[in-house]
XYZ file of C-alpha atoms in Angstrom:
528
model
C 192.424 59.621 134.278
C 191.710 56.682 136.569
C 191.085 53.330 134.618
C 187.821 51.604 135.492
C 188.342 49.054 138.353
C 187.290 46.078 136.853
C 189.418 42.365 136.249
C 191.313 43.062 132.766
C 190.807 40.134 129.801
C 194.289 39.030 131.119
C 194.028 39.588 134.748
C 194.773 36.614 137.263
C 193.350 38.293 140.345
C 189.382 38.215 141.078
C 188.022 39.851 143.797
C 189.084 37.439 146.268
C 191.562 38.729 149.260
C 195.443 38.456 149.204
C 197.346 37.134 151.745
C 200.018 39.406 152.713
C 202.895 38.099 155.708
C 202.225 39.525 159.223
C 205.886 39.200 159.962
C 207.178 41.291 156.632
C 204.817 43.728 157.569
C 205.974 43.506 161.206
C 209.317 44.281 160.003
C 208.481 46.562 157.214
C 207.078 48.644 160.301
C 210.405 48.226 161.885
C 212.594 49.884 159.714
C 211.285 52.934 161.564
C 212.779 52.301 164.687
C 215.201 54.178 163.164
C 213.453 56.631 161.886
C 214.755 59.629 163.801
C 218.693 58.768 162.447
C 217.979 60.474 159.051
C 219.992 58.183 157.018
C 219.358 58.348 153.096
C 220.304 56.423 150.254
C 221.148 57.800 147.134
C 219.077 57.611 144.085
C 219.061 58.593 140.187
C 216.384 59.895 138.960
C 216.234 62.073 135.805
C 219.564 62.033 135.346
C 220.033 63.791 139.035
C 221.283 62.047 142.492
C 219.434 62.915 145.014
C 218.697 60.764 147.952
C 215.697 59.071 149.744
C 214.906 58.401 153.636
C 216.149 55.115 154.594
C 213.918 54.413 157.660
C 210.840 56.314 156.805
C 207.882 54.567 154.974
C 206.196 55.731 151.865
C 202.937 55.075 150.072
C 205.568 53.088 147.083
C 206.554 50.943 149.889
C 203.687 50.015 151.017
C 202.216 49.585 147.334
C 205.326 47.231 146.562
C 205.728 44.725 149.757
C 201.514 43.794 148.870
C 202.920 43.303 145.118
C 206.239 40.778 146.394
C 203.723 39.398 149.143
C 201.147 38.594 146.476
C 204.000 37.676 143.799
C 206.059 35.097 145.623
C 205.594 31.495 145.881
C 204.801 29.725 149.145
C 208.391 29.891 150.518
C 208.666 33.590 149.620
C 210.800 34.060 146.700
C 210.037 35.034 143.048
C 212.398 33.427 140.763
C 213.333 34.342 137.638
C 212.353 37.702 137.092
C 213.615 41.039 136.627
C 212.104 44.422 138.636
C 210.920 45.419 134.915
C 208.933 42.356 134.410
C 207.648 42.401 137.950
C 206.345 46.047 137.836
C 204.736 45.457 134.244
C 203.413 41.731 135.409
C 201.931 42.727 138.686
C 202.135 47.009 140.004
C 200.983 48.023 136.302
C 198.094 44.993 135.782
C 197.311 45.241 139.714
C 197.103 48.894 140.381
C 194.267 51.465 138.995
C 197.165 54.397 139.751
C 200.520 52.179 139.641
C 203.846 53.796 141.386
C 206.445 55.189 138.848
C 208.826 52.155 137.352
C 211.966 54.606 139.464
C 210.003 54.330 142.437
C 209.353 51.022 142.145
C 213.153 50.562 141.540
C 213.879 52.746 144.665
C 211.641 50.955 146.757
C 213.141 47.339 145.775
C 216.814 48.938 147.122
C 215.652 50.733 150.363
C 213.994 47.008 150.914
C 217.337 45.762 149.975
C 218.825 47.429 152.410
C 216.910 47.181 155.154
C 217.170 43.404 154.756
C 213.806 43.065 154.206
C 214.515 41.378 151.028
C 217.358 39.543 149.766
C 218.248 39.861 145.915
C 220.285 36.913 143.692
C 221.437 37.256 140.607
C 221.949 34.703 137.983
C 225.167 34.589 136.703
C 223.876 33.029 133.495
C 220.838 34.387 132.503
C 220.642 37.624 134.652
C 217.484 37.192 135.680
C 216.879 37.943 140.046
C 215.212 35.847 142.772
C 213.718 37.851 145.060
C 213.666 35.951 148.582
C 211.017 37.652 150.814
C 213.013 38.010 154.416
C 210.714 37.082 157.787
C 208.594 34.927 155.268
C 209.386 31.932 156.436
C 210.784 31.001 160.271
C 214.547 30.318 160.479
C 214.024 28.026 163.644
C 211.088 25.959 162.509
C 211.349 26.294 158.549
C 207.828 27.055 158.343
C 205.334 29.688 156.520
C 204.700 31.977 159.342
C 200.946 33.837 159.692
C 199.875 35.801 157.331
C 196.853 38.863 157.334
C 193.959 39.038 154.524
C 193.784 42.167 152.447
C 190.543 43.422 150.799
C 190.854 43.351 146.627
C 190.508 47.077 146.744
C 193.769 47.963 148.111
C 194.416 48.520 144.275
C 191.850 50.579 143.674
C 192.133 54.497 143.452
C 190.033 54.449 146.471
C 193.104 53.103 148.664
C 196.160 54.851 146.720
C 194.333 58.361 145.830
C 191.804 59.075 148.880
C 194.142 57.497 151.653
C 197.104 59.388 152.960
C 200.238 57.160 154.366
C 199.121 57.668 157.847
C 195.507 56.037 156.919
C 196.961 53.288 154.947
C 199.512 52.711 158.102
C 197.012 52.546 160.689
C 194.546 50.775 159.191
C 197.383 48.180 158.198
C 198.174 47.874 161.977
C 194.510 47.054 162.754
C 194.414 44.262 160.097
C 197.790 43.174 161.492
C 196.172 42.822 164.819
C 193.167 41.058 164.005
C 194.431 38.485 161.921
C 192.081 35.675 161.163
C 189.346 36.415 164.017
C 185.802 37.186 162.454
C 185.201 39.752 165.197
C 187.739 42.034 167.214
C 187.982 45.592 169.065
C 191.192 47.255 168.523
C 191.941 49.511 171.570
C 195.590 51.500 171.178
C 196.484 54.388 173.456
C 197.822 57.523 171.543
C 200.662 58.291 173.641
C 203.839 56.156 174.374
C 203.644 57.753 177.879
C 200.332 55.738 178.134
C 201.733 52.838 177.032
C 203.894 50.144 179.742
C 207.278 50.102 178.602
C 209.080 47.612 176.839
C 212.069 47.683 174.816
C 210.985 44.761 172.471
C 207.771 46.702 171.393
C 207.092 46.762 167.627
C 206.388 49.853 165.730
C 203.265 48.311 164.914
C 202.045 47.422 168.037
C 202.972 50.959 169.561
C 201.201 53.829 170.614
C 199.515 55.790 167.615
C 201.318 58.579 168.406
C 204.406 56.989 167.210
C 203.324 54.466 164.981
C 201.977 57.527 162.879
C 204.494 60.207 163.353
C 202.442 63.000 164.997
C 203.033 65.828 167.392
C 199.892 65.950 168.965
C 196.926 63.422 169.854
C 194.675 65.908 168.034
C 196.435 64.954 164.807
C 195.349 61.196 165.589
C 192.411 61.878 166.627
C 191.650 63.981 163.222
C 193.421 60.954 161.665
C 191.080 58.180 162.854
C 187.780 60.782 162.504
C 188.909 60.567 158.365
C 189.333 57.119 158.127
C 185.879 56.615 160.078
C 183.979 58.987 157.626
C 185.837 57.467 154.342
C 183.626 55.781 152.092
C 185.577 53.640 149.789
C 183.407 51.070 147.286
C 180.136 50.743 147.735
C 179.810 53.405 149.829
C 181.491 51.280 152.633
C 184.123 52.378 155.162
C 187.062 50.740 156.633
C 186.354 51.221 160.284
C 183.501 50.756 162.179
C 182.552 52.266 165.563
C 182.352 49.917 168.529
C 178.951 49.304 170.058
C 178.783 50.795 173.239
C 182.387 52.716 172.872
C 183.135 56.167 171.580
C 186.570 55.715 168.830
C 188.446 58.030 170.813
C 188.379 57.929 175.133
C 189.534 60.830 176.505
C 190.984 60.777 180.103
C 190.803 64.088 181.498
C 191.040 66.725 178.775
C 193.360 64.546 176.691
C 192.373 61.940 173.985
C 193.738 58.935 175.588
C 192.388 55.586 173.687
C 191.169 54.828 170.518
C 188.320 51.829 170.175
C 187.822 50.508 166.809
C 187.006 47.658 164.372
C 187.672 46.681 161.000
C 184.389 46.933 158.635
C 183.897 42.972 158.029
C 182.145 43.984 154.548
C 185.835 43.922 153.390
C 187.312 41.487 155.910
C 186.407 38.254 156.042
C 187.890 34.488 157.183
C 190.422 32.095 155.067
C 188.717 29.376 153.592
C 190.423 26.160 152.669
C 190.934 25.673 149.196
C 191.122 29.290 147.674
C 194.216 30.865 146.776
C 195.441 34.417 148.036
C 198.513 34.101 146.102
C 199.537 34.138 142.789
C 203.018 33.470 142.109
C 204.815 35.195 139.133
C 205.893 33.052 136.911
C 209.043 33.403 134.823
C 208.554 35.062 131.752
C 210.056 33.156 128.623
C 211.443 35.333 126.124
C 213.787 35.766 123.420
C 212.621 33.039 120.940
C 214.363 34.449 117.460
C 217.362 34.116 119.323
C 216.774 30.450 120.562
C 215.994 29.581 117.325
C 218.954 31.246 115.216
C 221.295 29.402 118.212
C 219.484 26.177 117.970
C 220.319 25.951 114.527
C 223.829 26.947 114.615
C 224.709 23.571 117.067
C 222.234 21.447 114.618
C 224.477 22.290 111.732
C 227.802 21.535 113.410
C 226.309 18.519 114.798
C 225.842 19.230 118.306
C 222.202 20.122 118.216
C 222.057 17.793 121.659
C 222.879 20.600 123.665
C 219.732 21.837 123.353
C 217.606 18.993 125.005
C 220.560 17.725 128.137
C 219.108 18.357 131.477
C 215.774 19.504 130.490
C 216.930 22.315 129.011
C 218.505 24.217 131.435
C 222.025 24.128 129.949
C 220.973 25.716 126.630
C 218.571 28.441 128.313
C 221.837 29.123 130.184
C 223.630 29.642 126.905
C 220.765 31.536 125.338
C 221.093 34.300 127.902
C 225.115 34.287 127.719
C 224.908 34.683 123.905
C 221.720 36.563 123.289
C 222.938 39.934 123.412
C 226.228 39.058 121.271
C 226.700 40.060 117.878
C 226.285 36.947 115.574
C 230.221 37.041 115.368
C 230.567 36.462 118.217
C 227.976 33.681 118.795
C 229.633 32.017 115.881
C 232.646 31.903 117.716
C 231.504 30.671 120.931
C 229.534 27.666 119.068
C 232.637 26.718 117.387
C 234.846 26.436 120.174
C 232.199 24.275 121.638
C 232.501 21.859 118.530
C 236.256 21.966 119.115
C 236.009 21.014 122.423
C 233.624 17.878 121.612
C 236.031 16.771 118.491
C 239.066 16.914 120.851
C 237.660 15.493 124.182
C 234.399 13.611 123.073
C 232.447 15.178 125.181
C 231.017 18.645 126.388
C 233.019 21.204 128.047
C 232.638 20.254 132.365
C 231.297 23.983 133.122
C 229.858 24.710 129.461
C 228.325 28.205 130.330
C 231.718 28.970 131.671
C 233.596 28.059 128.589
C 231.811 30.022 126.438
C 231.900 32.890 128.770
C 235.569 32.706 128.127
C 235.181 31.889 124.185
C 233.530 35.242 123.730
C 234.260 37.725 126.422
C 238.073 38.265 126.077
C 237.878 40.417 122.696
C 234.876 42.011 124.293
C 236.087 43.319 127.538
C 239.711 44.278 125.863
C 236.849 47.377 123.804
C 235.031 48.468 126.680
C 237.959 48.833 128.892
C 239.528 50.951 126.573
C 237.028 53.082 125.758
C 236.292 53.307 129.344
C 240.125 54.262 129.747
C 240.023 56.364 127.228
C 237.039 58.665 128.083
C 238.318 58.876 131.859
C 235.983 57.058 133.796
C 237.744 53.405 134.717
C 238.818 54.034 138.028
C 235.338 54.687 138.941
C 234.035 51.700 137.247
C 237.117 49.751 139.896
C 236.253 52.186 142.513
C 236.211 49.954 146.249
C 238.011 47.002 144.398
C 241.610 46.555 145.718
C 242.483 43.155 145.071
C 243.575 42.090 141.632
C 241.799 39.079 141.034
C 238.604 41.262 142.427
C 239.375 44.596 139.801
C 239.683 41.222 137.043
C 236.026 40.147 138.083
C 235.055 43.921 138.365
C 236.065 44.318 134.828
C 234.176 41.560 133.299
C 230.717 42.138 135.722
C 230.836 45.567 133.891
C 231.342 45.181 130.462
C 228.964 42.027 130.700
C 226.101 44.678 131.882
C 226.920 47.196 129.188
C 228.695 45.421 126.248
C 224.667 45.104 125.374
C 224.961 48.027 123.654
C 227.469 48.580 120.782
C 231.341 50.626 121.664
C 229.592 53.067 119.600
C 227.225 53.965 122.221
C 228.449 53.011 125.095
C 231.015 55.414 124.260
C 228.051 58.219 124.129
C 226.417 56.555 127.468
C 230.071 57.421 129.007
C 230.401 60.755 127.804
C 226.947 61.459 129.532
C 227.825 60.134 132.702
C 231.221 61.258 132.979
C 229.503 65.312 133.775
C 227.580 63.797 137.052
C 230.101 61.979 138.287
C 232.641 63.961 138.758
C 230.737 67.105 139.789
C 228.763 64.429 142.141
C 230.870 62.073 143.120
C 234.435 63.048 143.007
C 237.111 64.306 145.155
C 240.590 65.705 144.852
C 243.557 64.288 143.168
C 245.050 60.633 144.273
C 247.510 59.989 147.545
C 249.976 57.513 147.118
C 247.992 54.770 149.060
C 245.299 55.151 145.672
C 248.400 53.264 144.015
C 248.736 50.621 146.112
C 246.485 48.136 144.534
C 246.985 48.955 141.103
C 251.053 47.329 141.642
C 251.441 44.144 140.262
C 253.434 41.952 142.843
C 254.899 40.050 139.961
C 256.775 43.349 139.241
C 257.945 43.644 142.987
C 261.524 42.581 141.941
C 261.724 44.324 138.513
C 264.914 46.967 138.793
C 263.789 50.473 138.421
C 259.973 49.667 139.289
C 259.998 51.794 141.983
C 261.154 54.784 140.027
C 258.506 53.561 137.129
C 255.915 53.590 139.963
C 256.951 57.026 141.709
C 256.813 58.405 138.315
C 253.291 57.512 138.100
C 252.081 58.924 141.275
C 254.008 62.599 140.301
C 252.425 62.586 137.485
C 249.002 62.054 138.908
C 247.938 59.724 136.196
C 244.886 57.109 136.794
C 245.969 53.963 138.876
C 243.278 51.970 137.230
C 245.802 53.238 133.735
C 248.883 52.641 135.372
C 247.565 49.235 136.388
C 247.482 47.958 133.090
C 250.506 49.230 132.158
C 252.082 46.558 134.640
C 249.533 43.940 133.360
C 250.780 44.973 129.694
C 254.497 44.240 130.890
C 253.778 40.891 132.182
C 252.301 39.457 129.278
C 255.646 40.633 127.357
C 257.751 39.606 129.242
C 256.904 36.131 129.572
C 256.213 36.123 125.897
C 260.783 35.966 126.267
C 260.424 37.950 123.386
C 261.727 41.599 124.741
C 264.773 42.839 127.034
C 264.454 44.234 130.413
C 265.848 47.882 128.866
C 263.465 47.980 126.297
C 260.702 46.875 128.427
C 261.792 49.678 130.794
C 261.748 52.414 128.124
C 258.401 51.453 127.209
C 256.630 51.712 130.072
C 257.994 54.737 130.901
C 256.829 56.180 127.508
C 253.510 54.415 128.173
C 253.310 56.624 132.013
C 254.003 59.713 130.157
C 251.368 59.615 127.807
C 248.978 59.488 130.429
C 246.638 62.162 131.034
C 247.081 63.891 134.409
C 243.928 63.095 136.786
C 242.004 65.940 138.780
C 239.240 64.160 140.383
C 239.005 61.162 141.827
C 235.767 58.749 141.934
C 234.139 59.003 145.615
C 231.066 56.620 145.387
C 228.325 55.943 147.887
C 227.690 52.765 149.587
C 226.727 49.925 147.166
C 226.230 52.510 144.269
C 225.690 50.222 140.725
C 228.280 52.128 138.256
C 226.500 50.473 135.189
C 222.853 51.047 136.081
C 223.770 54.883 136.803
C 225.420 54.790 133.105
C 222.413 52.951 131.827
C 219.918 54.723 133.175
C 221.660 58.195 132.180
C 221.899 57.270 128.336
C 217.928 56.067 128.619
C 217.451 59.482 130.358
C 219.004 61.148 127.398
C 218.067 59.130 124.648
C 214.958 61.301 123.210
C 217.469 64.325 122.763
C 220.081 61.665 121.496
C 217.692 60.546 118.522
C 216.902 64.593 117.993
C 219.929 65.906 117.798
């Protein structure tokens, strides 16, 4: 059932138009250049991969680039969010019909990837800037022009009566008019019609193209609906030009179409009203502020809280947050240490407790990860060491925010799909290659050690840390180079043999597949 178009209690928006940026939706246009390539991206959705058009625009996409355009600030970026917040904040309050929160999601990557949008991370407190691409002019640094939108593009009107190909031209047509009260709108159908030019945009071309049809028929029918439409009020979007027919015909063929925007829903910018409203960052988590708070007041280092206006202790608050209160515990009291010892804070505080609480932490998940078969796909791409180190610790900071406990049931559920989906035959010897540790290189009998290994067929993400594991004992001085042999050897044969190996897609997030499985899952979880 369709909720009643109306500004909520809560709602920011009146009835006033948005302003939406002519170059984004220049370029949003443009990722169908290539649209004829076929290229897809892959995408979870129930629990399934399946994959999604790359250069092809949908009715989501169009729904979520008015949503960032109305969300962002006046440089183009929303900071400090999350796409959760943003589609509960803005698509679910805006929208009478909102987009699904996966298409959403699935929209935000394809943008991604097309480089329409560029996407930060925190490192801290995990929350995303969004940075709208072709918002702002590299050259001059400036806002470039930007297109009004009527209110009702949120209505059911827009999302349930329009088809993509209504929505698309009519978009072109308030691309082209811009700010002028009064404008005809003349496009040929056919890119035969049209003078060449290599440099065109897909929203300036011929209808024909710019809507995906066979025949000029199918535009013609195309502009005939939008013409009869009547959206609120009983109004329509286009208007017939006085003294034109909407469609010319030369010969037998349509040829032209002559049109105008309906200026009951289009009218001028005036100075002083706003057509944006930025998103601002959400502030959450309070229990947890307070219980940490309270922690550094009672050992007497409750300054933290206030240095730099904050920001060092919100940085803390989203390191710790999701910790058990062990753990927080810990990290607070090597902090006091610290300030006993030196006098002073640590130089790179959210680093240092990083450190204080993650080494226990990612020594659990690894395991368990080892032990249920799935590491090398959570290293899968990473061949450096020091980059399969920072692999390690990017994962388990994503998951460790559920207990080993289930994260070891969000593993076993993932483990099905990705090796019917993405895996591949057993290892070659070149698999191997990064999981050697150099420091090793000079060890007598490695290379025997090592062969072993890649007979056997064991994991190389395994076998790495069966090197790593040697290192640390032998600098400990504390064991001989025979018994440090014998032991690794007995470590390589207790390792399982490997079937499949990982084969991942382009860019494909390991923990937000896992995630996203278990939440799939979790009703028949809490059944069972």
């Amino acid at each position: 059932m369709n909720k009643v178009f109306a500004p909520q209690k809560d709602n920011f928006i009146t009835n006033s138009p948005i302003a939406m940026s002519a170059d984004f939706l220049k370029q949003l246009f443009n990722i169908e250049k290539r649209y004829e390539e076929g290229i897809t991206y892959p995408i979870v959705n129930d629990g399934s991969v399946r994959t999604r058009k790359l250069h092809h625009i949908t009715m989501a996409d169009i729904m979520t680039a008015i949503i960032l355009n109305i969300s962002c600030n006046t440089v183009g970026e929303i900071r400090e969010t999350n796409p959760h917040n943003l589609y509960s904040e803005r698509m679910e309050k805006l929208y009478q019909n909102p987009v699904t929160y996966q298409e959403f999601k699935n929209t935000l990557k394809k943008f991604e990837l097309n480089e329409l949008i560029l996407v930060k991370k925190d490192k801290y407190t995990k929350r995303y800037t969004i940075r709208l691409n072709h918002f702002v002019d590299d050259e001059s640094g400036k806002v470039g022009r930007y297109i009004m939108l009527p209110h009702f593009v949120f209505s059911h009107f827009f999302t349930d009566q329009l088809s993509v190909s209504h929505m698309k031209l009519y978009l072109a047509l308030a691309w082209q008019q811009g700010n002028k009260k009064k404008f005809m709108f003349t496009r040929v159908l056919d890119p035969n019609d049209k003078t060449p030019n290599k440099k065109d945009d897909i929203i300036t071309s011929a209808l024909k193209q710019l809507l995906h049809k066979q025949q000029n028929s199918d535009v013609k029918n195309i502009i005939i609906e939008l013409l009869s439409w009547k959206g609120p009020n009983g109004q329509t979007l286009l208007h017939h030009v006085p003294g034109h027919p909407p469609i010319t015909k030369r010969g037998r063929s349509f040829y032209k179409a002559n049109l105008q925007l309906n200026p009951y829903f289009h009218r001028a910018v005036k100075k002083g009203e706003t057509y944006r409203f930025p998103l601002a960052p959400k502030e959450t988590y309070q229990r947890e502020a307070k219980y940490i708070a309270n922690l550094l007041n009672n050992e007497r280092i409750g300054e933290l809280v206030s240095l730099y206006n904050g920001s060092l202790f919100r940085d803390l608050l989203y390191i710790l947050k999701d910790r058990s209160k062990k753990a927080i515990k810990h990290a607070i009291l090597a902090i006091k240490e610290y300030v006993n010892y030196k006098g002073k804070f640590p130089p790179n505080i959210q680093e240092f407790t990083i450190d204080a609480v993650r080494h226990n932490t990612v020594i659990d998940y690894i395991r368990i990860a080892r032990e249920e078969g799935i590491l090398d796909y959570v290293l899968f791409g990473y061949k450096q060491p020091h980059e399969r180190e920072r692999r390690r610790y990017e994962f388990v900071s994503k998951v460790s925010y559920f207990s080993l406990r289930v994260f070891r049931r969000m593993v076993q559920l993932a483990k099905p799909t990705l090796q019917n989906h993405f895996g591949k035959t057993a290892y070659t010897e070149k698999d191997y290659e990064s999981s050697f540790s150099p420091q090793l290189n000079e060890l007598k009998g490695i290379e025997v050690l090592r062969h072993l290994a890649i007979r056997q067929n064991v994991s190389p993400a395994e076998y790495e840390l069966v090197e790593k594991s040697a290192i640390k004992e032998w600098n400990t001085g504390a064991i001989d180079y025979k018994t440090l042999c014998d032991k690794m050897i007995q470590q390589v044969r207790s390792l399982n043999t490997v079937t499949v190996k990982p084969d991942l897609p382009y860019k494909f997030q390991m923990e937000d597949f896992m995630i996203d499985e278990y939440k799939a899952h979790l009703s028949t979880i809490r059944s069972s």
